[in-house]
Short mmCIF file of C-alpha atoms and ligand atoms in Angstrom, two decimals:
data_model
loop_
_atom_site.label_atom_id
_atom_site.label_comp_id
_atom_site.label_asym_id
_atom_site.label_seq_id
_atom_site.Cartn_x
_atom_site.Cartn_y
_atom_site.Cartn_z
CA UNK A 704 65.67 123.81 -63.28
CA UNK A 705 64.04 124.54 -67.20
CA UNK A 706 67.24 122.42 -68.48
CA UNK A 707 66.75 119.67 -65.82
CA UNK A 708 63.40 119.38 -66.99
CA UNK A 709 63.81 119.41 -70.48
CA UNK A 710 66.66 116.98 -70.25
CA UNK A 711 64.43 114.67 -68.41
CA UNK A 712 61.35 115.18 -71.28
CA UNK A 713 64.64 114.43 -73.95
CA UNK A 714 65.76 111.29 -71.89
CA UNK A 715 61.67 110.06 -71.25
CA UNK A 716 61.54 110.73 -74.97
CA UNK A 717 64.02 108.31 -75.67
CA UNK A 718 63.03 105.71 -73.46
CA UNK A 719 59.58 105.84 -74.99
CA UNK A 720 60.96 105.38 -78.34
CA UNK A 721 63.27 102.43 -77.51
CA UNK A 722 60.07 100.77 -75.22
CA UNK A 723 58.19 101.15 -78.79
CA UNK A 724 60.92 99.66 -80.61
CA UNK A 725 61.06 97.07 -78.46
CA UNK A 726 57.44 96.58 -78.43
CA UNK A 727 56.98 96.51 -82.27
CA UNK A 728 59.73 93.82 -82.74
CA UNK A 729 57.45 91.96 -80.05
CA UNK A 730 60.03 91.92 -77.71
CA UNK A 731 58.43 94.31 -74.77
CA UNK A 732 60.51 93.95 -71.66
CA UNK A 733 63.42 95.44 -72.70
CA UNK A 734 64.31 98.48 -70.49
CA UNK A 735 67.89 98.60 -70.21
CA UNK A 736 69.34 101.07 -72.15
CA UNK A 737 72.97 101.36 -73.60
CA UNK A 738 75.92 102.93 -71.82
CA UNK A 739 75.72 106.39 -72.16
CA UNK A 740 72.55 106.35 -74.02
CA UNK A 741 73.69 106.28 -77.62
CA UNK A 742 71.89 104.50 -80.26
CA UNK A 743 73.32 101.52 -80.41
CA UNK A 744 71.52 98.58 -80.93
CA UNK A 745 70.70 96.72 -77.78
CA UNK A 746 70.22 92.88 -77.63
CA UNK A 747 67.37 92.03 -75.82
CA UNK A 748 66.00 88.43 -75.52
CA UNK A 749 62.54 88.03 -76.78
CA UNK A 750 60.27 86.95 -73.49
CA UNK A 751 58.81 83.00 -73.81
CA UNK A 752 55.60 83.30 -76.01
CA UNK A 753 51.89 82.97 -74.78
CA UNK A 754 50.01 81.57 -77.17
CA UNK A 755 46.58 79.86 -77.82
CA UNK A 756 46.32 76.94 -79.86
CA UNK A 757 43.06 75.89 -81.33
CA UNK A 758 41.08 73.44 -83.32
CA UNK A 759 38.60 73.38 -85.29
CA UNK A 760 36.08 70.78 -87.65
CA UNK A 761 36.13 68.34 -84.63
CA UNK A 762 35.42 66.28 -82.56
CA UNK A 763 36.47 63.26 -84.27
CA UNK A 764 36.28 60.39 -81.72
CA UNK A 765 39.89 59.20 -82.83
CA UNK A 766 42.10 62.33 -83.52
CA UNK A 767 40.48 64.66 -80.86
CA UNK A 768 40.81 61.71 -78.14
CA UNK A 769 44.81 60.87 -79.25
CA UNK A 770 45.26 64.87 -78.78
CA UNK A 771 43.63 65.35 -75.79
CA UNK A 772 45.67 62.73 -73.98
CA UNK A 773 48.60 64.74 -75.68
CA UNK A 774 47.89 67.88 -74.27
CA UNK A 775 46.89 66.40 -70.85
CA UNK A 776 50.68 64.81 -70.73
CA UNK A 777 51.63 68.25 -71.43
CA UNK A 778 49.73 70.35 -69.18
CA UNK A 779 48.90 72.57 -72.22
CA UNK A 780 45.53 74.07 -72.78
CA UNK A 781 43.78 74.48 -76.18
CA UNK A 782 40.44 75.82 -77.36
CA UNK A 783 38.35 73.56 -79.43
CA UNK A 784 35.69 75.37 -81.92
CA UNK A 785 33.34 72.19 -82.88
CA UNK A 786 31.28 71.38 -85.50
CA UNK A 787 27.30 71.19 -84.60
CA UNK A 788 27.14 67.63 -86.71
CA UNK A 789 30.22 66.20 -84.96
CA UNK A 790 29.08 66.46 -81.90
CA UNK A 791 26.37 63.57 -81.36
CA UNK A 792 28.03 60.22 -79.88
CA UNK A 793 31.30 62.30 -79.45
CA UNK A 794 29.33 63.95 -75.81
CA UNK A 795 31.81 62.13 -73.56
CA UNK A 796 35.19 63.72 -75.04
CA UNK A 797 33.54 67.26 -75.19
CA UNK A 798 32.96 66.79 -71.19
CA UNK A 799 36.46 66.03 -71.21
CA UNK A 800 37.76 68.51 -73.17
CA UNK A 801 35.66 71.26 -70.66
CA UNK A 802 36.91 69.25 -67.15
CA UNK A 803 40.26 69.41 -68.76
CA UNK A 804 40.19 72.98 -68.53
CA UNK A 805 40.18 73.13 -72.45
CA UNK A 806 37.87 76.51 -74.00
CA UNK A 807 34.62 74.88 -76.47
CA UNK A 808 34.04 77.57 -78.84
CA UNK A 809 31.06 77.36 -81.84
CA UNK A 810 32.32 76.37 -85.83
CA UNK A 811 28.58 76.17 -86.66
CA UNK A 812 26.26 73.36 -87.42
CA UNK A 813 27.36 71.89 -91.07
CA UNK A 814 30.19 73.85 -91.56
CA UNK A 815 28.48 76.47 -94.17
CA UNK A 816 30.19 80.20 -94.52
CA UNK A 817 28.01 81.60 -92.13
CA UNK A 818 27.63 85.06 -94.21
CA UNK A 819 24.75 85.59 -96.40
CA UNK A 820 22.23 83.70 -94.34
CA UNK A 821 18.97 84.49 -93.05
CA UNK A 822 18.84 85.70 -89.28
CA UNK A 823 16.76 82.38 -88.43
CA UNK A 824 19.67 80.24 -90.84
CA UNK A 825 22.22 82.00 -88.77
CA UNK A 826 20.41 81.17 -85.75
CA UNK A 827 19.91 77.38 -86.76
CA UNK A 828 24.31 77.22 -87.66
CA UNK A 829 25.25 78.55 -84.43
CA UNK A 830 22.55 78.88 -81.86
CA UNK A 831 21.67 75.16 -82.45
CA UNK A 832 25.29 74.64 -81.72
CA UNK A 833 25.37 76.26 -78.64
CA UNK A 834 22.50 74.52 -77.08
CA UNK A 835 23.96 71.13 -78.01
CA UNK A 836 26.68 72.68 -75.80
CA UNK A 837 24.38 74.12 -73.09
CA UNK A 838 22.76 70.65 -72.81
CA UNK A 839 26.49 68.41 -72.91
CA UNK A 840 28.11 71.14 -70.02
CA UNK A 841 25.70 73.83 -68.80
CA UNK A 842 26.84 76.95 -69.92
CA UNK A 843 26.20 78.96 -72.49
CA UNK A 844 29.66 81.19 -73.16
CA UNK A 845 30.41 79.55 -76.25
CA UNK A 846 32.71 81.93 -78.55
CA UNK A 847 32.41 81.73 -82.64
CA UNK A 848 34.79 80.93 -85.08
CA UNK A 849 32.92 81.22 -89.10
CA UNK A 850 34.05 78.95 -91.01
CA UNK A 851 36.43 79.40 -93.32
CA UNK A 852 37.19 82.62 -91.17
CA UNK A 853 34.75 84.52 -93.41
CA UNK A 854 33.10 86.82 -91.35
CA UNK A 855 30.52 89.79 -91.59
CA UNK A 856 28.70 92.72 -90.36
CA UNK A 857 25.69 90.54 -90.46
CA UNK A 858 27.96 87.56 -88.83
CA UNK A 859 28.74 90.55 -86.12
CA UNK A 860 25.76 91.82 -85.28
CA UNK A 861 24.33 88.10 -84.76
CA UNK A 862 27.45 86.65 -82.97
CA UNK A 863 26.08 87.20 -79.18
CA UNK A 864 30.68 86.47 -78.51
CA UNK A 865 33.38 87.57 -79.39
CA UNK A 866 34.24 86.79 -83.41
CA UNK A 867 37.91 84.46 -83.46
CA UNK A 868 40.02 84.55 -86.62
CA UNK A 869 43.48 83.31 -86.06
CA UNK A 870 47.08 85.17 -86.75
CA UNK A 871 49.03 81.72 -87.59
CA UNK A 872 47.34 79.60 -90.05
CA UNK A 873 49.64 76.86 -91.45
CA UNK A 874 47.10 75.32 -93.71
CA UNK A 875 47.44 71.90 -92.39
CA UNK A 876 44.86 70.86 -94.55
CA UNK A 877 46.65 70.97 -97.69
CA UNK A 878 49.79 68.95 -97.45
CA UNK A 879 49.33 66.75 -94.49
CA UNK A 880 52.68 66.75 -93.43
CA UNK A 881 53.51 67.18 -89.73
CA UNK A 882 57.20 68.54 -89.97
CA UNK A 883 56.03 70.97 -92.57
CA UNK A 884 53.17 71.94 -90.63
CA UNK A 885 54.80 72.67 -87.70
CA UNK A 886 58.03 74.11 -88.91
CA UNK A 887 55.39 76.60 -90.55
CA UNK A 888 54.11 77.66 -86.75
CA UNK A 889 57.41 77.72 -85.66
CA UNK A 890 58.72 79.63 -88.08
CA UNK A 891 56.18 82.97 -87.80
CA UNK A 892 54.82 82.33 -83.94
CA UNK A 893 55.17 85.27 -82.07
CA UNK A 894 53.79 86.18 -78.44
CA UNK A 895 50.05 86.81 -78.41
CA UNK A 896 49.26 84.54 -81.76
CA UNK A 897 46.24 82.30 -82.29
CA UNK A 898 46.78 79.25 -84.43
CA UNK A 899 44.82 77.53 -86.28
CA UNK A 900 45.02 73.67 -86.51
CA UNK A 901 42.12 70.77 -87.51
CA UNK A 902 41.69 68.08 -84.70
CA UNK A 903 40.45 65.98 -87.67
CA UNK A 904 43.56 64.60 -89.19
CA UNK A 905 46.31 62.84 -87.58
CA UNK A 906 48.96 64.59 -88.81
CA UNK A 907 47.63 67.94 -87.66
CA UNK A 908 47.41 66.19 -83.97
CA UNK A 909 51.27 64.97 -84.65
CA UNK A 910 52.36 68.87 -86.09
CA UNK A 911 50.60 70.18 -82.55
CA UNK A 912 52.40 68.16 -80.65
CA UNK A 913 55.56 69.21 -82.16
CA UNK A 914 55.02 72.93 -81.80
CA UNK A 915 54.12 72.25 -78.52
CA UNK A 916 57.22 70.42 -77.41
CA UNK A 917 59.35 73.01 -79.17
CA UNK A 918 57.78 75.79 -77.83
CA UNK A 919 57.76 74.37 -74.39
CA UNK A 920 61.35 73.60 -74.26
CA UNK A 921 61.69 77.85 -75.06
CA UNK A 922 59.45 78.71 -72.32
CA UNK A 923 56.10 78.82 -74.12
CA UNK A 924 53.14 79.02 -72.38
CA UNK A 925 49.70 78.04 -73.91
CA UNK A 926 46.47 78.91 -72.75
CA UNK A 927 42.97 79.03 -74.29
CA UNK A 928 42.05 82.17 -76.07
CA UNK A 929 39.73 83.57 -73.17
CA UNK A 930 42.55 83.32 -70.87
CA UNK A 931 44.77 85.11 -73.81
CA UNK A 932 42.45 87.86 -73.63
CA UNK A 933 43.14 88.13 -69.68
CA UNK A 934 46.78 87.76 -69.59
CA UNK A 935 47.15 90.96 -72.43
CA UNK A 936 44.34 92.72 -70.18
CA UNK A 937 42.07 92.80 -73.37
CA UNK A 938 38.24 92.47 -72.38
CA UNK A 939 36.30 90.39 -74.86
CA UNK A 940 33.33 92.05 -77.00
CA UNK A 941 31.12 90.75 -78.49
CA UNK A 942 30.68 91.24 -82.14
CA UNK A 943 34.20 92.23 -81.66
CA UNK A 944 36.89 90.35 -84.47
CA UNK A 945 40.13 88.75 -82.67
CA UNK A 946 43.31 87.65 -85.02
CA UNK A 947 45.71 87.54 -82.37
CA UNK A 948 45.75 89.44 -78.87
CA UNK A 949 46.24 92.13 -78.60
NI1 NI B 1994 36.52 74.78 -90.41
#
């Protein structure tokens, strides 16, 4: 009976160490295990990707539009962290964007780093944002992204939401090529990643839609980074810094 048991605890043992193999290749799902039990490697098919794709600096009237009816065709939700001084005359797409099913998240008022300010300065870049929101859609869950992804104990303490960084960042800024942006995503995007695009240039809206179609064609799903959080079973907190879930 001692030796059953302890063969079991042996045999558990081993299972738990393959699961956390599996798990830290980010390939969880794996559970069959090789003839016999020996070591040998065992081939196991990563699971499609869930992923959240977002955007930030925008709305810009002609790039956010020409995504949106992208991601419509798609079926593909986003989340969309907007700049305070974008947002006047750009009301109509940001209702869209919400009855789309899209997340609207906070990038601050003038896109300042958002560390080192004043409590009433910090209040003015994103509380001012978030009652532009409140006013367009009701509301007032509106997550923060700082810009430039610097980010504080200050920036914490103030947030009132949960803090989101990213975990895929192919600085499509910089070059503004699409097939190098998104070959850059495609290259590193693992299940559970957030990545970070700008809805402000038109070949950041072309690189997204070639991510997306790739991905899709694998199985991908993408859904906005609240709904990220609820898939993994993490609960958002706020104050709390996200990079990718979990
Ligand atoms: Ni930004």
């Amino acid at each position: 009976m001692k030796k059953q048991t302890r063969s079991r605890r042996i045999l558990t043992g081993m299972l738990l160490a393959l699961a956390c193999a599996c798990l830290s290749a980010s390939s969880p799902g794996g559970s069959s295990l090789p003839a016999g039990g020996a070591a040998a490697p065992v081939e196991v098919p990563a699971p499609p990707p869930t992923v959240a794709l977002t955007f930030d600096d925008g709305p810009r009237a002609s790039t956010t539009a020409r995504l949106l009816d992208e991601l419509a065709l798609r079926e593909v939700q986003a989340t969309f962290f907007l700049v305070g001084e974008c947002i006047p005359d750009n009301e109509a797409l940001i209702r869209r964007m919400a009855a789309e099913g899209h997340q609207i998240g906070v990038h601050s008022y003038s896109h300042i780093r958002i560390t080192g300010l004043s409590k009433r300065d910090f209040n003015f870049e994103v509380g001012q944002v978030r009652t532009q929101l409140s006013t367009i859609l009701g509301g007032s869950s509106y997550w923060l992204r700082p810009p430039y992804g610097i980010t504080d104990a200050s920036v914490h303490q103030w947030a009132d939401s949960p803090v989101i960084l990213w975990s895929v960042d192919p600085e499509d800024w910089k070059e503004k090529d699409p097939q190098r942006i998104a070959a850059q995503v495609l290259g590193q995007v693992q299940d559970g990643d957030i990545i970070l695009f700008h809805d402000i240039y038109e070949s950041s809206v072309d690189a997204a839609v070639q991510v997306v179609d790739a991905l899709l064609q694998q199985g991908a799903s993408f859904v906005t980074v609240e709904q990220l959080m609820q898939e993994k079973g993490v609960s958002p907190e706020n104050g709390a810094v996200y990079r990718r879930i979990p």
